PDB file of C-alpha atoms in Angstrom:
ATOM      1  CA  MET A1134      92.274 113.073 163.988  1.00 43.00           C
ATOM      2  CA  SER A1135      94.888 111.220 161.975  1.00 46.00           C
ATOM      3  CA  GLU A1136      98.530 112.233 161.544  1.00 51.00           C
ATOM      4  CA  SER A1137      99.767 113.056 158.034  1.00 49.00           C
ATOM      5  CA  SER A1138     102.242 110.641 156.497  1.00 53.00           C
ATOM      6  CA  ASP A1139     104.899 111.543 153.920  1.00 54.00           C
ATOM      7  CA  SER A1140     102.489 110.648 151.134  1.00 52.00           C
ATOM      8  CA  ASP A1141      99.983 113.236 152.484  1.00 56.00           C
ATOM      9  CA  LEU A1142     102.471 116.094 152.295  1.00 57.00           C
ATOM     10  CA  CYS A1143     102.621 118.672 149.546  1.00 59.00           C
ATOM     11  CA  SER A1144     105.527 117.910 147.190  1.00 59.00           C
ATOM     12  CA  GLN A1145     106.595 121.564 147.191  1.00 59.00           C
ATOM     13  CA  CYS A1146     106.149 122.943 150.695  1.00 57.00           C
ATOM     14  CA  ARG A1147     106.185 119.531 152.526  1.00 55.00           C
ATOM     15  CA  LYS A1148     103.149 120.637 154.569  1.00 57.00           C
ATOM     16  CA  PRO A1149      99.961 118.575 154.871  1.00 57.00           C
ATOM     17  CA  ALA A1150      97.751 119.080 151.838  1.00 65.00           C
ATOM     18  CA  PHE A1151      94.840 118.935 154.217  1.00 71.00           C
ATOM     19  CA  ASN A1152      94.156 117.343 157.621  1.00 81.00           C
ATOM     20  CA  PRO A1153      91.437 114.701 157.612  1.00 83.00           C
ATOM     21  CA  ARG A1154      88.945 115.156 160.394  1.00 81.00           C
ATOM     22  CA  VAL A1155      87.921 111.531 160.634  1.00 79.00           C
ATOM     23  CA  ASP A1156      90.207 108.599 161.475  1.00 78.00           C
ATOM     24  CA  VAL A1157      88.973 105.947 159.071  1.00 76.00           C
ATOM     25  CA  ASP A1158      91.290 103.356 160.703  1.00 73.00           C
ATOM     26  CA  SER A1159      89.703 103.788 164.147  1.00 68.00           C
ATOM     27  CA  SER A1160      89.138 100.471 165.913  1.00 71.00           C
ATOM     28  CA  ASP A1161      86.443 102.115 168.089  1.00 70.00           C
ATOM     29  CA  LEU A1162      83.960 101.978 165.217  1.00 68.00           C
ATOM     30  CA  TYR A1163      84.255  98.204 164.863  1.00 66.00           C
ATOM     31  CA  SER A1164      83.866  97.786 168.620  1.00 71.00           C
ATOM     32  CA  ARG A1165      80.617  99.704 168.445  1.00 68.00           C
ATOM     33  CA  LEU A1166      79.384  97.597 165.550  1.00 65.00           C
ATOM     34  CA  ARG A1167      79.945  94.437 167.587  1.00 67.00           C
ATOM     35  CA  SER A1168      78.104  95.875 170.582  1.00 68.00           C
ATOM     36  CA  GLU A1169      74.637  94.389 171.191  1.00 54.00           C
ATOM     37  CA  SER A1170      73.243  97.513 172.790  1.00 61.00           C
ATOM     38  CA  GLY A1171      72.098 100.456 170.691  1.00 59.00           C
ATOM     39  CA  PRO A1172      73.719 103.902 171.020  1.00 57.00           C
ATOM     40  CA  SER A1173      72.529 106.262 173.674  1.00 59.00           C
ATOM     41  CA  ALA A1174      71.301 109.744 172.865  1.00 51.00           C
ATOM     42  CA  VAL A1175      74.732 111.195 173.485  1.00 53.00           C
ATOM     43  CA  GLN A1176      76.363 108.546 171.315  1.00 73.00           C
ATOM     44  CA  ARG A1177      73.846 109.182 168.515  1.00 75.00           C
ATOM     45  CA  GLN A1178      74.756 112.885 168.480  1.00 78.00           C
ATOM     46  CA  ASP A1179      78.428 111.929 168.312  1.00 76.00           C
ATOM     47  CA  ILE A1180      77.701 109.723 165.335  1.00 78.00           C
ATOM     48  CA  GLU A1181      75.775 112.517 163.590  1.00 82.00           C
ATOM     49  CA  ASP A1182      78.691 114.850 164.163  1.00 83.00           C
ATOM     50  CA  LEU A1183      81.102 112.248 162.729  1.00 82.00           C
ATOM     51  CA  LEU A1184      78.889 111.856 159.675  1.00 87.00           C
ATOM     52  CA  LEU A1185      79.047 115.572 159.025  1.00 89.00           C
ATOM     53  CA  LEU A1186      82.829 115.448 159.397  1.00 87.00           C
ATOM     54  CA  CYS A1187      82.910 112.581 156.929  1.00 88.00           C
ATOM     55  CA  ASP A1188      81.052 114.691 154.377  1.00 89.00           C
ATOM     56  CA  ARG A1189      83.466 117.557 154.825  1.00 89.00           C
ATOM     57  CA  ASP A1190      86.437 115.211 154.514  1.00 88.00           C
ATOM     58  CA  TYR A1191      84.941 113.730 151.366  1.00 90.00           C
ATOM     59  CA  GLU A1192      84.674 117.173 149.811  1.00 90.00           C
ATOM     60  CA  ASP A1193      88.289 117.900 150.755  1.00 89.00           C
ATOM     61  CA  TYR A1194      89.386 114.631 149.178  1.00 89.00           C
ATOM     62  CA  GLU A1195      87.562 115.603 145.967  1.00 90.00           C
ATOM     63  CA  LEU A1196      89.396 118.927 145.908  1.00 90.00           C
ATOM     64  CA  GLU A1197      92.704 117.197 146.610  1.00 87.00           C
ATOM     65  CA  VAL A1198      92.124 114.680 143.771  1.00 90.00           C
ATOM     66  CA  ALA A1199      91.370 117.547 141.397  1.00 90.00           C
ATOM     67  CA  ARG A1200      94.553 119.339 142.523  1.00 88.00           C
ATOM     68  CA  LEU A1201      96.718 116.227 142.063  1.00 90.00           C
ATOM     69  CA  GLU A1202      95.150 115.481 138.657  1.00 93.00           C
ATOM     70  CA  SER A1203      95.939 119.027 137.590  1.00 92.00           C
ATOM     71  CA  GLN A1204      99.572 118.519 138.704  1.00 91.00           C
ATOM     72  CA  ILE A1205      99.732 115.216 136.817  1.00 94.00           C
ATOM     73  CA  LEU A1206      98.398 116.891 133.680  1.00 95.00           C
ATOM     74  CA  TYR A1207     101.014 119.652 134.025  1.00 94.00           C
ATOM     75  CA  ILE A1208     103.815 117.099 134.580  1.00 95.00           C
ATOM     76  CA  ARG A1209     102.739 115.127 131.504  1.00 95.00           C
ATOM     77  CA  GLN A1210     102.698 118.276 129.410  1.00 95.00           C
ATOM     78  CA  GLN A1211     106.203 119.121 130.672  1.00 95.00           C
ATOM     79  CA  GLN A1212     107.289 115.583 129.787  1.00 96.00           C
ATOM     80  CA  LYS A1213     105.949 115.958 126.210  1.00 95.00           C
ATOM     81  CA  GLN A1214     107.622 119.319 125.882  1.00 95.00           C
ATOM     82  CA  LEU A1215     110.912 117.768 127.085  1.00 96.00           C
ATOM     83  CA  LYS A1216     110.530 115.020 124.497  1.00 94.00           C
ATOM     84  CA  ARG A1217     110.076 117.611 121.741  1.00 92.00           C
ATOM     85  CA  HIS A1218     113.023 119.557 123.072  1.00 94.00           C
ATOM     86  CA  LYS A1219     115.186 116.446 123.035  1.00 93.00           C
ATOM     87  CA  LYS A1220     114.136 115.746 119.421  1.00 90.00           C
ATOM     88  CA  THR A1221     115.057 119.289 118.451  1.00 87.00           C
ATOM     89  CA  LEU A1222     118.437 118.961 120.132  1.00 89.00           C
ATOM     90  CA  ARG A1223     119.096 115.758 118.172  1.00 88.00           C
ATOM     91  CA  SER A1224     118.237 117.517 114.932  1.00 84.00           C
ATOM     92  CA  LEU A1225     121.128 119.896 115.541  1.00 85.00           C
ATOM     93  CA  CYS A1226     123.432 116.920 115.050  1.00 86.00           C
ATOM     94  CA  SER A1227     121.706 115.805 111.836  1.00 85.00           C
ATOM     95  CA  PRO A1228     124.220 115.056 109.026  1.00 88.00           C
ATOM     96  CA  ILE A1229     122.230 117.161 106.512  1.00 86.00           C
ATOM     97  CA  ARG A1230     123.125 120.273 108.521  1.00 86.00           C
ATOM     98  CA  LYS A1231     126.760 119.678 107.626  1.00 88.00           C
ATOM     99  CA  LEU A1232     126.145 119.768 103.897  1.00 91.00           C
ATOM    100  CA  PRO A1233     127.217 122.942 102.052  1.00 93.00           C
ATOM    101  CA  ASN A1234     124.560 125.012 100.348  1.00 93.00           C
ATOM    102  CA  GLU A1235     125.785 123.898  96.923  1.00 93.00           C
ATOM    103  CA  ILE A1236     124.993 120.258  97.752  1.00 94.00           C
ATOM    104  CA  LEU A1237     121.639 121.207  99.275  1.00 92.00           C
ATOM    105  CA  ARG A1238     120.765 123.109  96.124  1.00 93.00           C
ATOM    106  CA  LEU A1239     121.435 120.028  93.969  1.00 94.00           C
ATOM    107  CA  ILE A1240     119.297 117.864  96.273  1.00 93.00           C
ATOM    108  CA  PHE A1241     116.432 120.356  96.244  1.00 93.00           C
ATOM    109  CA  ASP A1242     116.619 120.719  92.455  1.00 92.00           C
ATOM    110  CA  TYR A1243     116.415 116.925  92.084  1.00 92.00           C
ATOM    111  CA  ALA A1244     113.410 116.787  94.463  1.00 88.00           C
ATOM    112  CA  CYS A1245     111.424 119.515  92.650  1.00 89.00           C
ATOM    113  CA  LYS A1246     110.303 117.669  89.552  1.00 89.00           C
ATOM    114  CA  SER A1247     107.045 119.578  89.296  1.00 89.00           C
ATOM    115  CA  ASN A1248     104.957 122.058  91.302  1.00 90.00           C
ATOM    116  CA  LEU A1249     101.218 121.526  91.063  1.00 87.00           C
ATOM    117  CA  LEU A1250      99.093 124.696  91.057  1.00 84.00           C
ATOM    118  CA  GLN A1251      95.478 123.658  91.119  1.00 79.00           C
ATOM    119  CA  GLU A1252      92.380 125.779  91.043  1.00 74.00           C
ATOM    120  CA  PHE A1253      90.562 125.309  94.333  1.00 63.00           C
ATOM    121  CA  PRO A1254      87.794 124.736  95.062  1.00 57.00           C
ATOM    122  CA  TRP A1255      87.187 122.937  91.777  1.00 58.00           C
ATOM    123  CA  SER A1256      84.044 123.877  89.899  1.00 55.00           C
ATOM    124  CA  LEU A1257      81.010 121.854  90.953  1.00 52.00           C
ATOM    125  CA  ASP A1258      79.986 121.577  87.302  1.00 52.00           C
ATOM    126  CA  SER A1259      83.058 119.506  86.440  1.00 53.00           C
ATOM    127  CA  LYS A1260      84.128 115.952  87.348  1.00 62.00           C
ATOM    128  CA  GLY A1261      86.871 117.160  89.671  1.00 60.00           C
ATOM    129  CA  PRO A1262      90.559 117.925  89.247  1.00 60.00           C
ATOM    130  CA  PRO A1263      92.668 115.386  87.332  1.00 63.00           C
ATOM    131  CA  THR A1264      95.254 115.153  90.127  1.00 64.00           C
ATOM    132  CA  ASP A1265      94.452 114.145  93.721  1.00 62.00           C
ATOM    133  CA  ALA A1266      96.157 116.762  95.932  1.00 60.00           C
ATOM    134  CA  SER A1267      95.141 115.234  99.254  1.00 64.00           C
ATOM    135  CA  SER A1268      98.611 113.872 100.092  1.00 62.00           C
ATOM    136  CA  PHE A1269     101.437 115.716 101.858  1.00 64.00           C
ATOM    137  CA  PRO A1270     102.283 119.125 100.290  1.00 66.00           C
ATOM    138  CA  ILE A1271     105.882 118.029  99.686  1.00 70.00           C
ATOM    139  CA  THR A1272     104.597 115.614  96.988  1.00 76.00           C
ATOM    140  CA  PHE A1273     102.883 118.274  94.846  1.00 77.00           C
ATOM    141  CA  LEU A1274     104.351 121.564  96.104  1.00 86.00           C
ATOM    142  CA  PRO A1275     108.002 120.660  96.751  1.00 90.00           C
ATOM    143  CA  ALA A1276     109.438 124.158  96.282  1.00 91.00           C
ATOM    144  CA  SER A1277     107.045 125.743  98.791  1.00 89.00           C
ATOM    145  CA  SER A1278     107.465 122.902 101.231  1.00 90.00           C
ATOM    146  CA  ILE A1279     111.254 123.092 101.134  1.00 91.00           C
ATOM    147  CA  SER A1280     111.253 126.869 101.581  1.00 91.00           C
ATOM    148  CA  ALA A1281     108.959 126.570 104.623  1.00 91.00           C
ATOM    149  CA  THR A1282     111.198 124.078 106.508  1.00 88.00           C
ATOM    150  CA  CYS A1283     113.713 126.436 108.083  1.00 89.00           C
ATOM    151  CA  SER A1284     115.442 129.756 107.405  1.00 91.00           C
ATOM    152  CA  ARG A1285     118.495 128.167 105.825  1.00 92.00           C
ATOM    153  CA  TRP A1286     116.461 126.002 103.453  1.00 93.00           C
ATOM    154  CA  ARG A1287     114.306 128.976 102.589  1.00 93.00           C
ATOM    155  CA  CYS A1288     117.380 131.028 101.708  1.00 94.00           C
ATOM    156  CA  VAL A1289     118.728 128.221  99.483  1.00 93.00           C
ATOM    157  CA  ALA A1290     115.330 127.702  97.849  1.00 93.00           C
ATOM    158  CA  MET A1291     114.794 131.386  97.180  1.00 93.00           C
ATOM    159  CA  SER A1292     118.220 131.610  95.518  1.00 93.00           C
ATOM    160  CA  THR A1293     117.494 128.591  93.289  1.00 93.00           C
ATOM    161  CA  PRO A1294     115.068 129.731  90.580  1.00 93.00           C
ATOM    162  CA  SER A1295     114.971 126.305  88.944  1.00 92.00           C
ATOM    163  CA  LEU A1296     112.875 124.957  91.843  1.00 92.00           C
ATOM    164  CA  TRP A1297     110.074 127.311  90.941  1.00 92.00           C
ATOM    165  CA  SER A1298     110.276 126.945  87.156  1.00 91.00           C
ATOM    166  CA  ARG A1299     108.558 123.576  86.718  1.00 92.00           C
ATOM    167  CA  LEU A1300     104.838 124.123  86.820  1.00 90.00           C
ATOM    168  CA  LYS A1301     101.878 121.830  86.410  1.00 89.00           C
ATOM    169  CA  LEU A1302      98.741 123.945  86.148  1.00 86.00           C
ATOM    170  CA  GLU A1303      95.230 122.547  86.435  1.00 83.00           C
ATOM    171  CA  ILE A1304      92.308 124.875  85.865  1.00 79.00           C
ATOM    172  CA  SER A1305      88.662 124.478  84.977  1.00 72.00           C
ATOM    173  CA  ALA A1306      87.073 126.111  81.959  1.00 66.00           C
ATOM    174  CA  TRP A1307      83.857 126.518  83.941  1.00 62.00           C
ATOM    175  CA  GLU A1308      83.373 129.886  85.536  1.00 60.00           C
ATOM    176  CA  THR A1309      84.328 130.127  89.232  1.00 58.00           C
ATOM    177  CA  SER A1310      84.196 132.946  91.731  1.00 57.00           C
ATOM    178  CA  PRO A1311      86.667 135.842  91.300  1.00 57.00           C
ATOM    179  CA  LYS A1312      88.126 134.992  94.751  1.00 57.00           C
ATOM    180  CA  ASN A1313      89.172 131.518  93.636  1.00 56.00           C
ATOM    181  CA  THR A1314      90.590 132.836  90.352  1.00 63.00           C
ATOM    182  CA  ASN A1315      92.571 135.537  92.162  1.00 75.00           C
ATOM    183  CA  ALA A1316      94.070 133.022  94.618  1.00 79.00           C
ATOM    184  CA  PHE A1317      95.198 130.791  91.780  1.00 80.00           C
ATOM    185  CA  THR A1318      96.592 133.775  89.856  1.00 83.00           C
ATOM    186  CA  ASP A1319      98.480 135.062  92.935  1.00 86.00           C
ATOM    187  CA  ALA A1320     100.058 131.637  93.422  1.00 86.00           C
ATOM    188  CA  LEU A1321     101.048 131.444  89.755  1.00 88.00           C
ATOM    189  CA  GLU A1322     102.488 134.945  89.829  1.00 89.00           C
ATOM    190  CA  LEU A1323     104.526 134.085  92.925  1.00 89.00           C
ATOM    191  CA  TYR A1324     106.152 131.064  91.284  1.00 90.00           C
ATOM    192  CA  LEU A1325     106.848 133.057  88.123  1.00 90.00           C
ATOM    193  CA  GLN A1326     108.540 135.768  90.134  1.00 91.00           C
ATOM    194  CA  ARG A1327     110.670 133.360  92.165  1.00 91.00           C
ATOM    195  CA  SER A1328     111.734 131.492  89.021  1.00 90.00           C
ATOM    196  CA  LYS A1329     113.303 134.830  87.886  1.00 90.00           C
ATOM    197  CA  ASP A1330     114.741 134.383  84.362  1.00 89.00           C
ATOM    198  CA  TYR A1331     115.088 130.596  84.472  1.00 91.00           C
ATOM    199  CA  PRO A1332     113.509 128.669  81.537  1.00 92.00           C
ATOM    200  CA  LEU A1333     109.979 127.470  82.292  1.00 89.00           C
ATOM    201  CA  ASP A1334     108.583 123.943  81.970  1.00 90.00           C
ATOM    202  CA  ILE A1335     104.813 124.322  81.883  1.00 88.00           C
ATOM    203  CA  ASN A1336     102.221 121.562  81.800  1.00 87.00           C
ATOM    204  CA  LEU A1337      98.746 123.123  81.438  1.00 85.00           C
ATOM    205  CA  HIS A1338      95.633 121.046  81.882  1.00 81.00           C
ATOM    206  CA  VAL A1339      92.220 122.655  81.259  1.00 77.00           C
ATOM    207  CA  SER A1340      89.060 120.725  82.170  1.00 72.00           C
ATOM    208  CA  GLY A1341      85.789 121.583  80.474  1.00 64.00           C
ATOM    209  CA  ASP A1342      84.341 122.185  77.003  1.00 54.00           C
ATOM    210  CA  GLU A1343      83.423 125.851  77.219  1.00 55.00           C
ATOM    211  CA  GLY A1344      86.765 127.334  76.250  1.00 52.00           C
ATOM    212  CA  LEU A1345      88.918 129.683  78.300  1.00 52.00           C
ATOM    213  CA  GLU A1346      86.927 132.876  78.044  1.00 54.00           C
ATOM    214  CA  HIS A1347      86.518 132.847  81.845  1.00 54.00           C
ATOM    215  CA  LYS A1348      90.261 132.369  82.545  1.00 53.00           C
ATOM    216  CA  PRO A1349      92.024 135.401  81.052  1.00 58.00           C
ATOM    217  CA  LEU A1350      94.355 136.214  83.995  1.00 70.00           C
ATOM    218  CA  PRO A1351      96.325 132.965  84.303  1.00 75.00           C
ATOM    219  CA  LEU A1352      96.857 132.780  80.548  1.00 78.00           C
ATOM    220  CA  THR A1353      97.837 136.420  80.366  1.00 80.00           C
ATOM    221  CA  LEU A1354     100.521 135.785  82.983  1.00 82.00           C
ATOM    222  CA  LEU A1355     101.856 132.809  81.054  1.00 83.00           C
ATOM    223  CA  ILE A1356     101.951 134.742  77.803  1.00 84.00           C
ATOM    224  CA  GLN A1357     103.915 137.524  79.476  1.00 86.00           C
ATOM    225  CA  HIS A1358     106.634 134.974  80.159  1.00 84.00           C
ATOM    226  CA  SER A1359     106.465 133.188  76.812  1.00 83.00           C
ATOM    227  CA  LYS A1360     110.081 134.048  76.006  1.00 88.00           C
ATOM    228  CA  ARG A1361     111.145 131.839  78.889  1.00 87.00           C
ATOM    229  CA  TRP A1362     109.095 128.806  77.795  1.00 87.00           C
ATOM    230  CA  LYS A1363     111.363 125.839  77.580  1.00 86.00           C
ATOM    231  CA  SER A1364     108.468 123.426  77.153  1.00 85.00           C
ATOM    232  CA  PHE A1365     104.706 123.963  77.070  1.00 86.00           C
ATOM    233  CA  GLN A1366     102.237 121.094  77.073  1.00 82.00           C
TER     234      GLN A1366
END
C-alpha cells in the first residue's frame, strides 16, 4: 500500500481522495521479472490477487478522474461568471451613465433614423423583401433595441415619441396567413401608440401586382393616424 502525498488529498477536506491498493513503484516486481525461475503456486496466487487489485485501483482512478474533471468544469464556469461580473462592474463606471437624460434623448433621437417593420415570413410567391433584415436589430429597429437595453434607457425611449414616429413599412400584396398579418399589425400599432401625437414619417413599400385587397388592417391603422402624417412615401 502506498502513502498519499499532498497531491492525492482532497482540496476541501484534505483527506485522501482514495487509497491505492497497489504500489506501482514497488521494486519487488522488477526483481521478480529479472528472476530466471518461474513463480511457485503460492506466488502465482499472489500475482492473481494483485491483478484483481490493479483492476479495482484502475476503476477508482477512473472515478477520481471524472470527479476532478467535474471540479475543473465547475471552476471554469465560475471563472467565466467572474469575468462577466467584472465586465458588469466596469460598465457601472461607463461615461455614458453620467449623461443626463436630456443628452441621452438627443443621442437616441439621432440614432433612430428609421424603424423597419417588415412582414415576416415573406410570401413565397414574391421575390423576397426589398430590405435585408439579417443584421443586428439595432440597425433596423433602433427604437426597440434602445428600449430593451436597460430600465433607464427604456424609460427615456418610452418618453421620447419621436423615436417611434419614423417608420419604414414593407408588406407584400400577396395573401399571407392571418397569423403573419396580425403580428405585423400588432407591431405597427405598438409603434403608433408609442409615437403618441408626434408627426409621422412613413415610407411604405408594397411588393406585388395584385393590389392591397388582402392588407386592409395595416392601411386602416395608417389612415386612422393620417392627421399626423408629416411625410408619406
